[in-house]
Amino acid sequence: MSDPAIRLAGVHLRLGHGAAAVDVLNGLDLAVARGECLGLVGASGSGKSTALMVTTGLERPDRGIVTVDGADLTKLDADGLALFRGRSIGIVFQSFHLVSDMTALENVATPLELRGEPDALARARAELAAVGLADRLDHYPTRLSGGEQQRVAIARALVHRPPIVVADEPTGNLDEATGTAVADLLFARVREVGATLLLVTHDADLAARCDRTVHMKAGRLVEEIA
């Protein structure tokens, strides 16, 4: 695979201290091609969410190579990582992570405003319309359903057109019907903007919708699922 969007090679990470320390990643090797949708599955504690955190620079590995969108994350300081995420990564969390005292419009506009882009509100409105929430612009998260909150989160993740999107159990807090609708939207919007998607999930059916699925166990890949 030439010039992958995401490359993790020999990544190790131990979390905790002393007797409570746990080796979460144990020589993880992972490559995701540009434009690919990769499903990363495994049991709780297998290290899949930590792999996502390392990919976004929210966790630093103890050793190994982490190259994302051409950037060596191990060589960036905290400010450099923040700039990298603002430019190259969109993140969708299981628990939405919306700012409670901001409207849907303000939540989506924030990544653009942090970049100093003057048309932030107009682009946020367009992105919310694209996820079916044109009539919810002024609603605060507490006035939105779980599915609507996750739609706002997807809009926020994609509004700055990042080349890479990562999603950690994006349907985990939703009922089956709502989760299916949100998954449909996520896959569709990622395709429309041409992004690479790394999807972490315990849901085999959701993972099967990806171009490729790999299985993690004890902090490393153990198989690719056909």
Tab-separated table of C-alpha atoms in Angstrom:
chain	number	residue	atom	x	y	z
A	1	MET	CA	0.000	0.000	0.000
A	2	SER	CA	1.697	3.181	-1.191
A	3	ASP	CA	1.320	6.368	0.837
A	4	PRO	CA	-1.501	5.185	3.137
A	5	ALA	CA	-3.708	7.749	4.828
A	6	ILE	CA	-2.993	6.076	8.184
A	7	ARG	CA	0.023	3.991	9.111
A	8	LEU	CA	0.766	2.579	12.545
A	9	ALA	CA	3.874	0.408	12.769
A	10	GLY	CA	5.137	-1.370	15.862
A	11	VAL	CA	3.040	0.823	18.145
A	12	HIS	CA	3.255	0.105	21.876
A	13	LEU	CA	1.391	1.925	24.619
A	14	ARG	CA	1.188	1.206	28.344
A	15	LEU	CA	-1.383	3.051	30.431
A	16	GLY	CA	-1.365	3.406	34.211
A	17	HIS	CA	1.470	3.155	36.692
A	18	GLY	CA	3.122	0.491	38.794
A	19	ALA	CA	1.081	-2.621	39.497
A	20	ALA	CA	-1.932	-1.029	37.789
A	21	ALA	CA	-0.109	-0.514	34.473
A	22	VAL	CA	-1.646	-2.239	31.455
A	23	ASP	CA	-0.086	-2.848	28.043
A	24	VAL	CA	-2.919	-1.649	25.805
A	25	LEU	CA	-1.134	-1.714	22.440
A	26	ASN	CA	1.454	-4.410	21.803
A	27	GLY	CA	3.253	-3.828	18.529
A	28	LEU	CA	0.188	-2.735	16.578
A	29	ASP	CA	0.618	-2.594	12.786
A	30	LEU	CA	-2.187	-0.994	10.798
A	31	ALA	CA	-2.430	0.670	7.387
A	32	VAL	CA	-5.484	2.354	5.883
A	33	ALA	CA	-5.475	3.399	2.232
A	34	ARG	CA	-6.596	6.850	1.165
A	35	GLY	CA	-10.330	6.867	0.592
A	36	GLU	CA	-10.790	3.499	2.291
A	37	CYS	CA	-13.374	2.730	4.953
A	38	LEU	CA	-11.825	0.386	7.509
A	39	GLY	CA	-13.750	-1.291	10.312
A	40	LEU	CA	-11.742	-2.061	13.441
A	41	VAL	CA	-13.444	-4.625	15.667
A	42	GLY	CA	-12.611	-6.488	18.845
A	43	ALA	CA	-13.822	-7.219	22.341
A	44	SER	CA	-13.871	-4.601	25.080
A	45	GLY	CA	-10.286	-4.031	26.201
A	46	SER	CA	-8.762	-5.207	22.928
A	47	GLY	CA	-7.209	-1.792	22.313
A	48	LYS	CA	-9.318	-0.664	19.388
A	49	SER	CA	-10.418	2.667	20.903
A	50	THR	CA	-6.862	3.326	22.065
A	51	ALA	CA	-5.669	2.715	18.510
A	52	LEU	CA	-8.089	5.408	17.399
A	53	MET	CA	-6.806	7.778	20.086
A	54	VAL	CA	-3.227	7.221	18.943
A	55	THR	CA	-4.285	7.843	15.332
A	56	THR	CA	-5.730	11.235	16.292
A	57	GLY	CA	-2.804	12.224	18.490
A	58	LEU	CA	-4.968	12.217	21.620
A	59	GLU	CA	-2.669	9.524	23.043
A	60	ARG	CA	1.068	9.303	22.514
A	61	PRO	CA	2.593	5.852	21.996
A	62	ASP	CA	5.572	4.740	24.050
A	63	ARG	CA	7.260	3.649	20.835
A	64	GLY	CA	6.451	2.956	17.208
A	65	ILE	CA	5.558	4.913	14.088
A	66	VAL	CA	2.315	6.885	13.689
A	67	THR	CA	1.937	8.607	10.321
A	68	VAL	CA	-1.413	10.171	9.469
A	69	ASP	CA	-2.130	12.251	6.357
A	70	GLY	CA	1.619	12.478	5.777
A	71	ALA	CA	2.419	13.802	9.265
A	72	ASP	CA	4.625	11.954	11.750
A	73	LEU	CA	2.586	12.480	14.910
A	74	THR	CA	5.402	11.330	17.181
A	75	LYS	CA	7.376	14.444	16.197
A	76	LEU	CA	4.626	16.979	16.941
A	77	ASP	CA	4.231	18.822	20.238
A	78	ALA	CA	0.828	19.503	21.820
A	79	ASP	CA	0.249	22.659	19.750
A	80	GLY	CA	1.304	20.881	16.576
A	81	LEU	CA	-1.070	18.014	17.295
A	82	ALA	CA	-3.945	20.421	17.877
A	83	LEU	CA	-3.240	22.133	14.549
A	84	PHE	CA	-2.986	18.751	12.861
A	85	ARG	CA	-6.377	17.647	14.185
A	86	GLY	CA	-7.966	20.944	13.172
A	87	ARG	CA	-6.713	20.480	9.636
A	88	SER	CA	-6.757	16.758	8.953
A	89	ILE	CA	-9.090	14.889	11.335
A	90	GLY	CA	-12.824	14.749	11.976
A	91	ILE	CA	-13.900	12.799	15.063
A	92	VAL	CA	-17.280	11.250	15.876
A	93	PHE	CA	-17.599	9.931	19.431
A	94	GLN	CA	-20.136	7.490	20.890
A	95	SER	CA	-21.305	10.072	23.430
A	96	PHE	CA	-21.669	12.940	20.922
A	97	HIS	CA	-19.456	15.372	22.935
A	98	LEU	CA	-21.450	18.426	21.930
A	99	VAL	CA	-20.982	21.637	23.905
A	100	SER	CA	-24.145	21.892	25.989
A	101	ASP	CA	-24.406	25.691	26.054
A	102	MET	CA	-23.967	26.044	22.288
A	103	THR	CA	-26.677	25.626	19.672
A	104	ALA	CA	-26.353	23.036	16.927
A	105	LEU	CA	-25.184	25.796	14.583
A	106	GLU	CA	-22.573	27.043	17.046
A	107	ASN	CA	-21.289	23.519	17.715
A	108	VAL	CA	-20.736	22.904	14.003
A	109	ALA	CA	-19.269	26.350	13.313
A	110	THR	CA	-16.687	26.118	16.103
A	111	PRO	CA	-14.021	24.101	14.194
A	112	LEU	CA	-14.143	26.675	11.398
A	113	GLU	CA	-14.060	29.625	13.783
A	114	LEU	CA	-10.995	28.161	15.501
A	115	ARG	CA	-9.324	28.146	12.090
A	116	GLY	CA	-10.249	31.796	11.593
A	117	GLU	CA	-12.474	31.143	8.579
A	118	PRO	CA	-14.856	34.064	7.978
A	119	ASP	CA	-17.732	32.031	6.489
A	120	ALA	CA	-18.027	29.656	9.443
A	121	LEU	CA	-21.732	30.158	10.127
A	122	ALA	CA	-22.769	29.859	6.483
A	123	ARG	CA	-20.787	26.640	6.056
A	124	ALA	CA	-22.167	25.261	9.316
A	125	ARG	CA	-25.719	25.944	8.139
A	126	ALA	CA	-25.035	24.117	4.876
A	127	GLU	CA	-23.511	21.144	6.701
A	128	LEU	CA	-26.450	20.867	9.080
A	129	ALA	CA	-28.808	20.983	6.105
A	130	ALA	CA	-26.802	18.140	4.529
A	131	VAL	CA	-27.479	15.942	7.584
A	132	GLY	CA	-31.171	16.826	7.650
A	133	LEU	CA	-31.134	19.375	10.456
A	134	ALA	CA	-31.846	22.653	8.686
A	135	ASP	CA	-34.762	23.175	11.064
A	136	ARG	CA	-32.698	22.530	14.214
A	137	LEU	CA	-30.006	25.216	13.870
A	138	ASP	CA	-30.926	27.085	17.050
A	139	HIS	CA	-31.619	24.028	19.211
A	140	TYR	CA	-29.352	23.218	22.146
A	141	PRO	CA	-28.238	19.590	22.630
A	142	THR	CA	-30.761	19.011	25.434
A	143	ARG	CA	-33.554	19.768	22.971
A	144	LEU	CA	-32.281	17.241	20.420
A	145	SER	CA	-32.816	13.486	20.342
A	146	GLY	CA	-29.816	11.155	20.490
A	147	GLY	CA	-29.959	10.604	16.763
A	148	GLU	CA	-30.133	14.340	16.113
A	149	GLN	CA	-27.180	14.966	18.422
A	150	GLN	CA	-25.106	12.414	16.528
A	151	ARG	CA	-26.092	14.079	13.250
A	152	VAL	CA	-24.790	17.361	14.653
A	153	ALA	CA	-21.585	15.563	15.658
A	154	ILE	CA	-21.185	14.188	12.129
A	155	ALA	CA	-21.726	17.661	10.678
A	156	ARG	CA	-19.129	19.085	13.058
A	157	ALA	CA	-16.634	16.353	12.118
A	158	LEU	CA	-17.002	16.991	8.383
A	159	VAL	CA	-17.596	20.739	8.139
A	160	HIS	CA	-13.889	21.532	7.652
A	161	ARG	CA	-13.552	18.781	5.017
A	162	PRO	CA	-10.887	16.710	6.768
A	163	PRO	CA	-9.190	14.036	4.675
A	164	ILE	CA	-9.590	11.540	7.541
A	165	VAL	CA	-12.598	10.790	9.744
A	166	VAL	CA	-12.479	8.512	12.782
A	167	ALA	CA	-15.598	7.234	14.509
A	168	ASP	CA	-15.643	5.442	17.869
A	169	GLU	CA	-18.820	3.367	18.332
A	170	PRO	CA	-20.891	6.058	16.556
A	171	THR	CA	-24.162	4.146	16.998
A	172	GLY	CA	-23.428	2.752	20.456
A	173	ASN	CA	-25.816	5.088	22.296
A	174	LEU	CA	-28.677	4.757	19.814
A	175	ASP	CA	-31.511	2.306	19.314
A	176	GLU	CA	-31.292	-0.033	16.332
A	177	ALA	CA	-33.436	1.956	13.906
A	178	THR	CA	-31.838	5.293	14.784
A	179	GLY	CA	-28.373	3.730	14.704
A	180	THR	CA	-28.961	2.368	11.208
A	181	ALA	CA	-30.107	5.772	9.976
A	182	VAL	CA	-27.091	7.496	11.521
A	183	ALA	CA	-24.730	4.893	10.035
A	184	ASP	CA	-26.317	5.405	6.612
A	185	LEU	CA	-25.713	9.129	6.953
A	186	LEU	CA	-22.119	8.745	8.156
A	187	PHE	CA	-21.105	6.441	5.300
A	188	ALA	CA	-22.876	8.629	2.740
A	189	ARG	CA	-21.338	11.888	3.909
A	190	VAL	CA	-17.834	10.398	4.148
A	191	ARG	CA	-18.166	9.158	0.556
A	192	GLU	CA	-19.476	12.524	-0.604
A	193	VAL	CA	-16.495	14.432	0.788
A	194	GLY	CA	-14.003	11.738	-0.272
A	195	ALA	CA	-12.568	11.135	3.196
A	196	THR	CA	-10.859	8.080	4.652
A	197	LEU	CA	-12.870	6.498	7.481
A	198	LEU	CA	-11.518	4.514	10.431
A	199	LEU	CA	-14.525	3.059	12.236
A	200	VAL	CA	-14.163	1.416	15.652
A	201	THR	CA	-17.103	-0.777	16.614
A	202	HIS	CA	-18.170	-3.961	18.381
A	203	ASP	CA	-21.080	-4.297	15.929
A	204	ALA	CA	-20.175	-6.897	13.291
A	205	ASP	CA	-23.020	-5.786	11.008
A	206	LEU	CA	-21.853	-2.183	11.072
A	207	ALA	CA	-18.238	-3.194	10.447
A	208	ALA	CA	-19.322	-5.357	7.511
A	209	ARG	CA	-20.450	-2.210	5.705
A	210	CYS	CA	-16.840	-1.037	5.506
A	211	ASP	CA	-14.519	-1.801	2.587
A	212	ARG	CA	-12.398	-3.936	4.869
A	213	THR	CA	-12.592	-5.172	8.457
A	214	VAL	CA	-9.753	-6.117	10.797
A	215	HIS	CA	-9.917	-7.707	14.233
A	216	MET	CA	-7.921	-6.640	17.276
A	217	LYS	CA	-7.046	-8.724	20.310
A	218	ALA	CA	-4.667	-7.888	23.159
A	219	GLY	CA	-3.434	-4.715	21.495
A	220	ARG	CA	-2.574	-6.069	18.067
A	221	LEU	CA	-4.249	-7.151	14.854
A	222	VAL	CA	-5.016	-10.847	14.769
A	223	GLU	CA	-6.905	-11.258	11.508
A	224	GLU	CA	-8.543	-9.566	8.546
A	225	ILE	CA	-12.197	-10.464	8.152
A	226	ALA	CA	-13.304	-11.288	4.633
